[in-house]
Coordinates of C-alpha atoms and ligand atoms in Angstrom, one line a residue:
M1 CA 0.0 0.0 0.0
D2 CA 1.5 3.4 -0.9
D3 CA 1.4 6.4 1.4
D4 CA -1.5 8.1 -0.3
A5 CA -3.7 5.1 0.0
S6 CA -3.0 4.7 3.7
H7 CA -3.7 8.3 4.3
A8 CA -7.0 7.9 2.4
L9 CA -8.1 5.0 4.5
T10 CA -6.6 5.4 7.9
R11 CA -8.2 7.9 10.4
H12 CA -5.9 10.3 12.0
D13 CA -6.1 12.8 14.9
A14 CA -7.1 16.3 14.0
T15 CA -3.6 17.7 14.4
G16 CA -1.9 17.1 11.1
G17 CA -2.4 13.7 9.7
Q18 CA -0.2 11.5 11.9
P19 CA -1.8 8.7 13.8
V20 CA -2.0 9.6 17.5
S21 CA 0.3 7.6 19.8
E22 CA -1.1 5.5 22.6
A23 CA 0.6 7.7 25.2
A24 CA -0.9 10.9 23.7
A25 CA -4.3 9.6 23.0
G26 CA -7.4 10.2 25.2
A27 CA -8.8 6.8 24.3
I28 CA -7.7 3.6 22.7
L29 CA -9.7 1.7 20.1
T30 CA -8.6 -1.9 19.6
I31 CA -9.7 -3.6 16.4
D32 CA -9.3 -7.3 16.3
L33 CA -8.6 -8.4 12.7
G34 CA -8.5 -12.0 13.8
A35 CA -12.1 -11.7 15.1
I36 CA -13.2 -10.2 11.8
R37 CA -11.6 -13.3 10.1
E38 CA -13.4 -15.6 12.5
N39 CA -16.7 -13.9 11.8
Y40 CA -16.1 -14.3 8.1
R41 CA -15.4 -18.0 8.6
R42 CA -18.6 -18.3 10.7
L43 CA -20.7 -16.7 7.9
K44 CA -19.0 -18.9 5.3
A45 CA -19.9 -22.0 7.3
R46 CA -23.6 -21.0 7.2
L47 CA -23.4 -20.3 3.5
N48 CA -22.5 -23.9 2.5
G49 CA -20.2 -23.1 -0.4
V50 CA -22.0 -19.9 -1.5
R51 CA -19.5 -17.1 -2.1
C52 CA -19.2 -14.4 0.5
A53 CA -18.2 -10.8 -0.2
G54 CA -17.1 -8.2 2.4
V55 CA -18.9 -4.9 2.7
L56 CA -16.4 -2.1 3.5
K57 CA -18.5 1.0 3.0
A58 CA -17.9 4.0 5.4
D59 CA -14.2 3.0 5.8
G60 CA -15.1 -0.6 6.8
Y61 CA -17.9 0.5 9.2
G62 CA -15.4 2.9 10.7
L63 CA -12.7 0.3 11.4
G64 CA -10.4 1.0 8.5
A65 CA -11.3 -0.4 5.1
A66 CA -7.7 -1.2 4.0
H67 CA -7.0 -3.2 7.2
V68 CA -10.3 -5.1 7.0
A69 CA -9.8 -5.8 3.3
S70 CA -6.4 -7.3 3.9
A71 CA -7.7 -9.5 6.8
L72 CA -10.6 -10.7 4.6
A73 CA -8.3 -11.4 1.7
K74 CA -6.4 -13.8 3.9
E75 CA -9.7 -15.8 4.2
G76 CA -9.9 -15.9 0.4
C77 CA -12.5 -13.1 0.1
D78 CA -12.0 -11.4 -3.2
I79 CA -15.2 -9.3 -3.6
F80 CA -15.7 -6.1 -1.8
F81 CA -18.5 -3.6 -1.7
V82 CA -18.2 0.1 -0.9
A83 CA -20.9 2.8 -1.2
L84 CA -19.2 5.6 -3.1
T85 CA -16.9 5.9 -6.1
G86 CA -14.3 7.7 -4.0
E87 CA -14.2 4.9 -1.5
G88 CA -13.8 2.4 -4.4
I89 CA -10.8 4.4 -5.8
A90 CA -9.1 4.6 -2.4
L91 CA -9.7 0.9 -1.8
R92 CA -8.4 -0.1 -5.2
E93 CA -5.1 1.7 -4.3
A94 CA -4.9 -0.2 -1.0
V95 CA -5.8 -3.7 -2.3
G96 CA -4.2 -3.7 -5.8
P97 CA -5.7 -5.0 -9.0
G98 CA -7.0 -8.4 -7.9
P99 CA -10.3 -8.1 -6.0
D100 CA -13.6 -7.0 -7.5
I101 CA -14.8 -3.8 -5.9
F102 CA -18.5 -2.9 -6.3
V103 CA -19.9 0.6 -5.8
L104 CA -23.3 0.2 -4.2
N105 CA -24.6 3.7 -4.8
G106 CA -23.8 3.6 -8.5
L107 CA -21.7 6.1 -10.3
P108 CA -22.5 9.9 -10.2
P109 CA -22.8 11.3 -13.8
G110 CA -19.3 12.1 -15.1
S111 CA -17.4 9.8 -12.8
E112 CA -17.5 6.8 -15.2
P113 CA -14.0 7.3 -16.7
E114 CA -12.4 7.5 -13.3
A115 CA -14.3 4.4 -12.1
A116 CA -13.3 2.5 -15.2
A117 CA -9.7 3.5 -14.8
A118 CA -9.7 2.2 -11.2
G119 CA -11.3 -1.0 -12.4
L120 CA -14.4 -0.6 -10.3
C121 CA -17.7 -2.4 -10.9
P122 CA -20.6 -0.1 -10.5
V123 CA -23.9 -1.3 -9.1
I124 CA -26.2 0.0 -11.8
N125 CA -29.3 1.3 -10.2
S126 CA -31.1 3.1 -13.1
A127 CA -31.5 3.0 -16.8
R128 CA -29.5 6.2 -17.1
Q129 CA -26.6 4.6 -15.2
L130 CA -26.8 1.6 -17.5
K131 CA -26.7 3.8 -20.6
A132 CA -23.7 5.8 -19.3
W133 CA -21.7 2.7 -18.5
R134 CA -22.6 1.1 -21.8
E135 CA -21.3 4.2 -23.6
T136 CA -18.2 4.2 -21.5
A137 CA -17.5 0.6 -22.6
R138 CA -18.1 1.5 -26.2
R139 CA -15.7 4.5 -26.0
L140 CA -13.0 2.3 -24.3
G141 CA -13.6 -0.4 -26.9
R142 CA -13.8 -3.2 -24.2
S143 CA -16.5 -4.7 -22.1
L144 CA -16.9 -3.4 -18.5
P145 CA -18.1 -5.3 -15.4
A146 CA -21.1 -4.3 -13.4
A147 CA -23.8 -5.5 -11.1
I148 CA -27.5 -4.7 -11.9
Q149 CA -29.6 -3.8 -8.9
V150 CA -33.3 -4.1 -8.9
D151 CA -35.6 -2.7 -6.3
S152 CA -37.5 -5.7 -4.9
G153 CA -39.3 -3.6 -2.3
M154 CA -37.2 -1.1 -0.4
A155 CA -37.5 2.0 -2.5
R156 CA -34.0 3.1 -1.9
L157 CA -31.6 2.0 -4.7
G158 CA -32.1 -0.1 -7.8
M159 CA -34.2 -0.2 -10.9
A160 CA -37.9 -0.1 -10.2
P161 CA -40.0 -2.9 -11.8
A162 CA -41.1 -0.7 -14.7
E163 CA -37.6 0.3 -15.4
V164 CA -36.4 -3.4 -15.4
E165 CA -39.1 -4.2 -17.9
A166 CA -38.1 -1.3 -20.1
V167 CA -34.4 -2.1 -20.2
A168 CA -35.2 -5.8 -20.6
G169 CA -37.2 -5.0 -23.8
E170 CA -34.6 -2.7 -25.2
A171 CA -32.3 -4.2 -27.9
G172 CA -28.6 -3.9 -27.0
A173 CA -29.3 -2.5 -23.6
F174 CA -26.5 -4.5 -22.0
D175 CA -24.0 -4.4 -24.9
G176 CA -20.5 -4.2 -23.7
I177 CA -21.6 -4.9 -20.1
D178 CA -20.3 -7.9 -18.3
I179 CA -23.1 -8.6 -15.8
R180 CA -21.4 -10.1 -12.8
F181 CA -24.4 -10.2 -10.5
V182 CA -28.1 -9.2 -10.4
M183 CA -28.8 -8.1 -6.9
S184 CA -31.3 -6.5 -4.6
H185 CA -31.4 -5.5 -0.9
L186 CA -33.7 -6.6 1.9
A187 CA -35.4 -3.9 4.0
R188 CA -36.4 -6.1 7.0
A189 CA -33.9 -8.9 7.1
D190 CA -33.3 -8.5 10.8
E191 CA -37.0 -9.3 11.4
P192 CA -37.2 -13.0 10.3
Q193 CA -41.0 -13.1 11.1
Q194 CA -41.7 -10.4 8.6
A195 CA -43.6 -11.4 5.5
A196 CA -41.8 -8.6 3.7
N197 CA -38.7 -10.8 3.4
E198 CA -40.5 -13.5 1.4
T199 CA -42.4 -10.9 -0.7
Q200 CA -39.0 -9.2 -1.6
R201 CA -37.5 -12.6 -2.4
R202 CA -40.3 -13.5 -4.8
E203 CA -40.2 -10.1 -6.4
F204 CA -36.4 -10.4 -6.8
D205 CA -36.9 -13.7 -8.6
R206 CA -39.6 -12.2 -10.9
L207 CA -37.4 -9.2 -11.8
R208 CA -34.1 -11.0 -12.3
K209 CA -35.7 -13.5 -14.7
M210 CA -36.5 -10.6 -17.1
L211 CA -32.8 -9.8 -17.2
P212 CA -29.9 -11.6 -18.9
A213 CA -29.0 -14.7 -16.9
A214 CA -26.4 -13.9 -14.2
P215 CA -25.4 -14.9 -10.7
A216 CA -27.7 -13.5 -8.1
S217 CA -27.1 -11.8 -4.7
L218 CA -29.7 -10.7 -2.1
A219 CA -28.5 -11.4 1.5
N220 CA -26.8 -8.9 3.8
S221 CA -25.6 -10.1 7.3
S222 CA -29.1 -10.7 8.6
G223 CA -30.3 -12.1 5.3
I224 CA -27.8 -14.9 5.6
F225 CA -29.7 -16.0 8.8
L226 CA -33.0 -16.1 6.9
G227 CA -31.8 -19.4 5.4
P228 CA -30.6 -21.0 2.2
A229 CA -33.4 -19.6 0.0
Y230 CA -31.9 -16.2 0.6
H231 CA -28.3 -17.1 -0.2
Y232 CA -28.3 -17.3 -4.0
D233 CA -24.8 -17.0 -5.4
L234 CA -23.2 -14.3 -3.3
A235 CA -23.8 -13.0 0.2
R236 CA -22.9 -9.4 1.1
P237 CA -22.4 -9.1 4.9
G238 CA -21.1 -6.0 6.6
A239 CA -22.2 -5.5 10.2
A240 CA -21.8 -9.2 11.2
L241 CA -18.2 -9.2 10.2
Y242 CA -17.6 -6.3 12.6
G243 CA -19.4 -8.1 15.5
V244 CA -22.8 -6.5 15.4
N245 CA -25.6 -9.0 16.1
P246 CA -27.3 -10.0 12.8
T247 CA -30.1 -11.7 14.8
P248 CA -31.1 -9.0 17.2
R249 CA -33.8 -11.2 19.0
E250 CA -31.3 -14.0 19.7
P251 CA -27.8 -14.3 21.2
N252 CA -25.1 -12.9 19.0
P253 CA -23.6 -15.6 16.8
M254 CA -20.6 -13.4 16.0
V255 CA -17.5 -12.7 18.1
P256 CA -16.8 -9.1 19.3
V257 CA -14.3 -7.1 17.2
I258 CA -13.7 -3.8 18.9
G259 CA -12.7 -2.6 22.3
L260 CA -12.8 1.0 23.4
R261 CA -11.1 2.3 26.5
A262 CA -10.8 5.9 27.7
K263 CA -8.2 7.4 29.9
V264 CA -8.9 9.0 33.3
A265 CA -7.9 12.6 32.9
Q266 CA -8.5 13.6 36.5
T267 CA -10.1 12.4 39.7
R268 CA -11.7 14.4 42.5
Q269 CA -13.9 14.1 45.5
V270 CA -16.9 16.4 45.9
G271 CA -19.2 17.1 48.8
A272 CA -22.9 17.1 49.1
G273 CA -24.6 19.7 47.0
A274 CA -21.8 20.0 44.4
G275 CA -23.2 20.7 40.9
I276 CA -21.8 18.4 38.3
G277 CA -21.1 19.1 34.6
Y278 CA -22.8 21.4 32.1
G279 CA -26.2 22.7 33.2
H280 CA -25.6 21.2 36.7
T281 CA -28.1 18.5 35.7
R282 CA -26.9 16.5 38.7
H283 CA -26.0 17.6 42.3
A284 CA -24.1 15.3 44.6
D285 CA -26.5 14.1 47.3
G286 CA -23.6 13.1 49.5
P287 CA -19.8 12.9 49.1
L288 CA -18.9 11.4 45.7
D289 CA -15.7 10.1 44.1
L290 CA -15.5 11.3 40.5
A291 CA -13.3 10.6 37.5
T292 CA -13.3 12.6 34.3
I293 CA -12.4 10.6 31.2
S294 CA -11.0 11.9 27.9
L295 CA -13.8 10.9 25.6
G296 CA -17.0 12.7 24.6
Y297 CA -19.4 13.3 21.9
G298 CA -16.6 14.8 19.8
D299 CA -15.3 11.2 19.5
G300 CA -18.7 10.0 18.3
W301 CA -19.9 8.9 21.7
H302 CA -23.5 9.9 21.3
R303 CA -24.8 12.0 24.2
R304 CA -27.4 9.3 24.9
A305 CA -25.2 6.2 24.2
A306 CA -24.7 3.8 27.1
S307 CA -24.5 5.8 30.3
A308 CA -21.8 3.9 32.2
A309 CA -18.2 2.9 31.8
W310 CA -16.7 -0.2 33.4
F311 CA -13.6 -1.1 35.3
G312 CA -12.8 -4.7 36.1
G313 CA -16.5 -5.5 35.8
V314 CA -17.6 -2.7 38.1
R315 CA -20.1 -0.3 36.7
L316 CA -19.2 3.4 36.8
P317 CA -22.2 5.5 36.0
F318 CA -21.9 8.7 34.0
V319 CA -22.8 11.7 36.1
G320 CA -24.2 14.8 34.4
R321 CA -24.0 15.6 30.7
V322 CA -21.6 14.1 28.2
S323 CA -19.2 16.9 27.1
M324 CA -17.4 17.2 23.7
D325 CA -14.1 15.8 25.1
S326 CA -15.0 14.4 28.5
I327 CA -17.4 12.5 30.6
I328 CA -17.6 12.5 34.4
L329 CA -17.9 9.1 36.1
D330 CA -19.1 8.2 39.6
I331 CA -16.3 5.9 40.8
S332 CA -17.6 5.6 44.4
A333 CA -18.1 1.8 43.8
L334 CA -14.3 1.4 43.6
P335 CA -11.9 1.4 46.6
A336 CA -10.6 4.9 47.2
G337 CA -7.6 5.7 45.1
R338 CA -8.1 2.7 42.8
L339 CA -8.3 4.8 39.7
G340 CA -5.8 7.5 38.8
E341 CA -4.8 9.7 35.9
G342 CA -3.9 7.6 32.8
D343 CA -5.8 4.5 33.9
L344 CA -8.2 3.1 31.3
V345 CA -11.9 2.4 31.7
E346 CA -13.9 0.3 29.4
L347 CA -16.6 1.9 27.1
I348 CA -16.9 -1.1 24.8
G349 CA -15.6 -4.5 25.7
P350 CA -16.6 -7.6 27.7
S351 CA -18.9 -5.6 30.0
Q352 CA -20.7 -3.5 27.3
S353 CA -21.0 -4.6 23.7
V354 CA -21.5 -2.3 20.7
D355 CA -25.1 -3.4 20.6
D356 CA -25.5 -2.6 24.3
A357 CA -24.2 0.9 23.8
A358 CA -26.4 1.4 20.8
G359 CA -29.5 0.2 22.6
H360 CA -29.1 2.9 25.2
A361 CA -28.9 5.6 22.5
G362 CA -31.9 4.3 20.7
T363 CA -29.8 3.5 17.7
I364 CA -28.1 0.5 16.1
G365 CA -24.6 -0.9 16.4
Y366 CA -23.9 0.3 12.8
E367 CA -24.2 3.9 13.9
I368 CA -22.0 3.4 17.0
L369 CA -19.3 1.9 14.8
T370 CA -19.3 4.4 12.0
S371 CA -19.3 7.3 14.5
L372 CA -16.2 6.2 16.3
G373 CA -14.0 9.1 16.2
A374 CA -10.8 10.2 14.6
R375 CA -8.9 11.1 17.8
F376 CA -8.5 7.6 19.2
H377 CA -5.3 5.7 19.1
R378 CA -6.2 2.7 16.9
R379 CA -4.5 -0.5 17.7
Y380 CA -4.9 -3.4 15.3
I381 CA -4.4 -6.8 16.8
G382 CA -4.8 -10.4 15.5
S383 CA -3.4 -9.8 12.0
Ligands
LIG1 C1 -24.8 -2.0 3.7 C2 -25.3 -3.0 2.7 C3 -25.0 -4.4 2.9 C4 -24.4 -4.9 4.1 O1 -25.4 -4.8 5.1 P1 -25.2 -5.4 6.6 O2 -26.5 -5.3 7.2 O3 -24.2 -4.5 7.2 O4 -24.7 -6.8 6.5 C5 -25.3 -5.3 1.8 N1 -25.9 -4.8 0.7 C6 -26.2 -3.5 0.5 C7 -26.9 -3.1 -0.7 C8 -25.9 -2.6 1.5 O5 -26.3 -1.3 1.3

């Protein structure tokens, strides 16, 4: 990987592009690439020989697309999905010419030459995109790869049924296009009881049969757990690779991937009546031992995300409001003097999962992961 690519794909602190050292950082994000590989193997085992891609959009769900790609490549994964053309170009520089890189959101008008030069495979979501890619192929005098996405019932991306019919009836619509996959995306795959899944699957079958024969792809992480009828020829998991539970009503079948620990910046004791934090939303009702940690909403820790940190299995509740760069903890449950400046407390780890933190904030693990900030020291393990 050359320097430019690593700059494009690695998050840095806000002070000039160098990764922040462990000593200087306010918090440490540990990313276990071995756990990502284990999750890939677990998904593969469920897929019974069906191919399995890796979804690396939003910088590998915030964990570093280049690192994740190289870990997955070691498991034989050679198909990656990103959302945007720019992500695809950066990922191509990082992974080299081998793997297929699909761009889920399609190509914005005018970006086709850049995408072709980087060897990207657009996910074609409209008749206009199909025509633009066909013309790019004609100009270059060679065929170009693509996936065709149909909207089977999510109304987000992909050709609507009428558009599928129209292009299917148009002579030469796919000239010069090497259709690698026909694909669609499920709106409610994490709700296995929902009839919408089966409705979408049938609609997917109906639509893809109008198109030139090609391998098919429907399942995201949760879709894999809907069973073999949803697997087709390629699965496209993202979240499950990163340890988010793809079966939210059941125990998590994946292993955790990240750990987040923040440093104690300062400790203090306050007496009864002390006002704590912005807005004095809390007053001490008796003597309290407090620790202020160097992590806040400026690091992507949502003001309503989980409201406690942990130390050696002991819960340390947040007191008062989450600030931009700090949070005040009630550490009275620990022996006096047990925590001091520089000690690390757990925000995500064995006591509190990504999904736990998300649940408190009324959001999903995906948002917690992709929000994780640029100021952390990032430590990759298990590679
Ligand atoms: C994000 C995305 C995926 C991966 O979804 P997960 O739920 O993270 O597994 C797969 N396919 C498409 C079209 C997506 O947008």
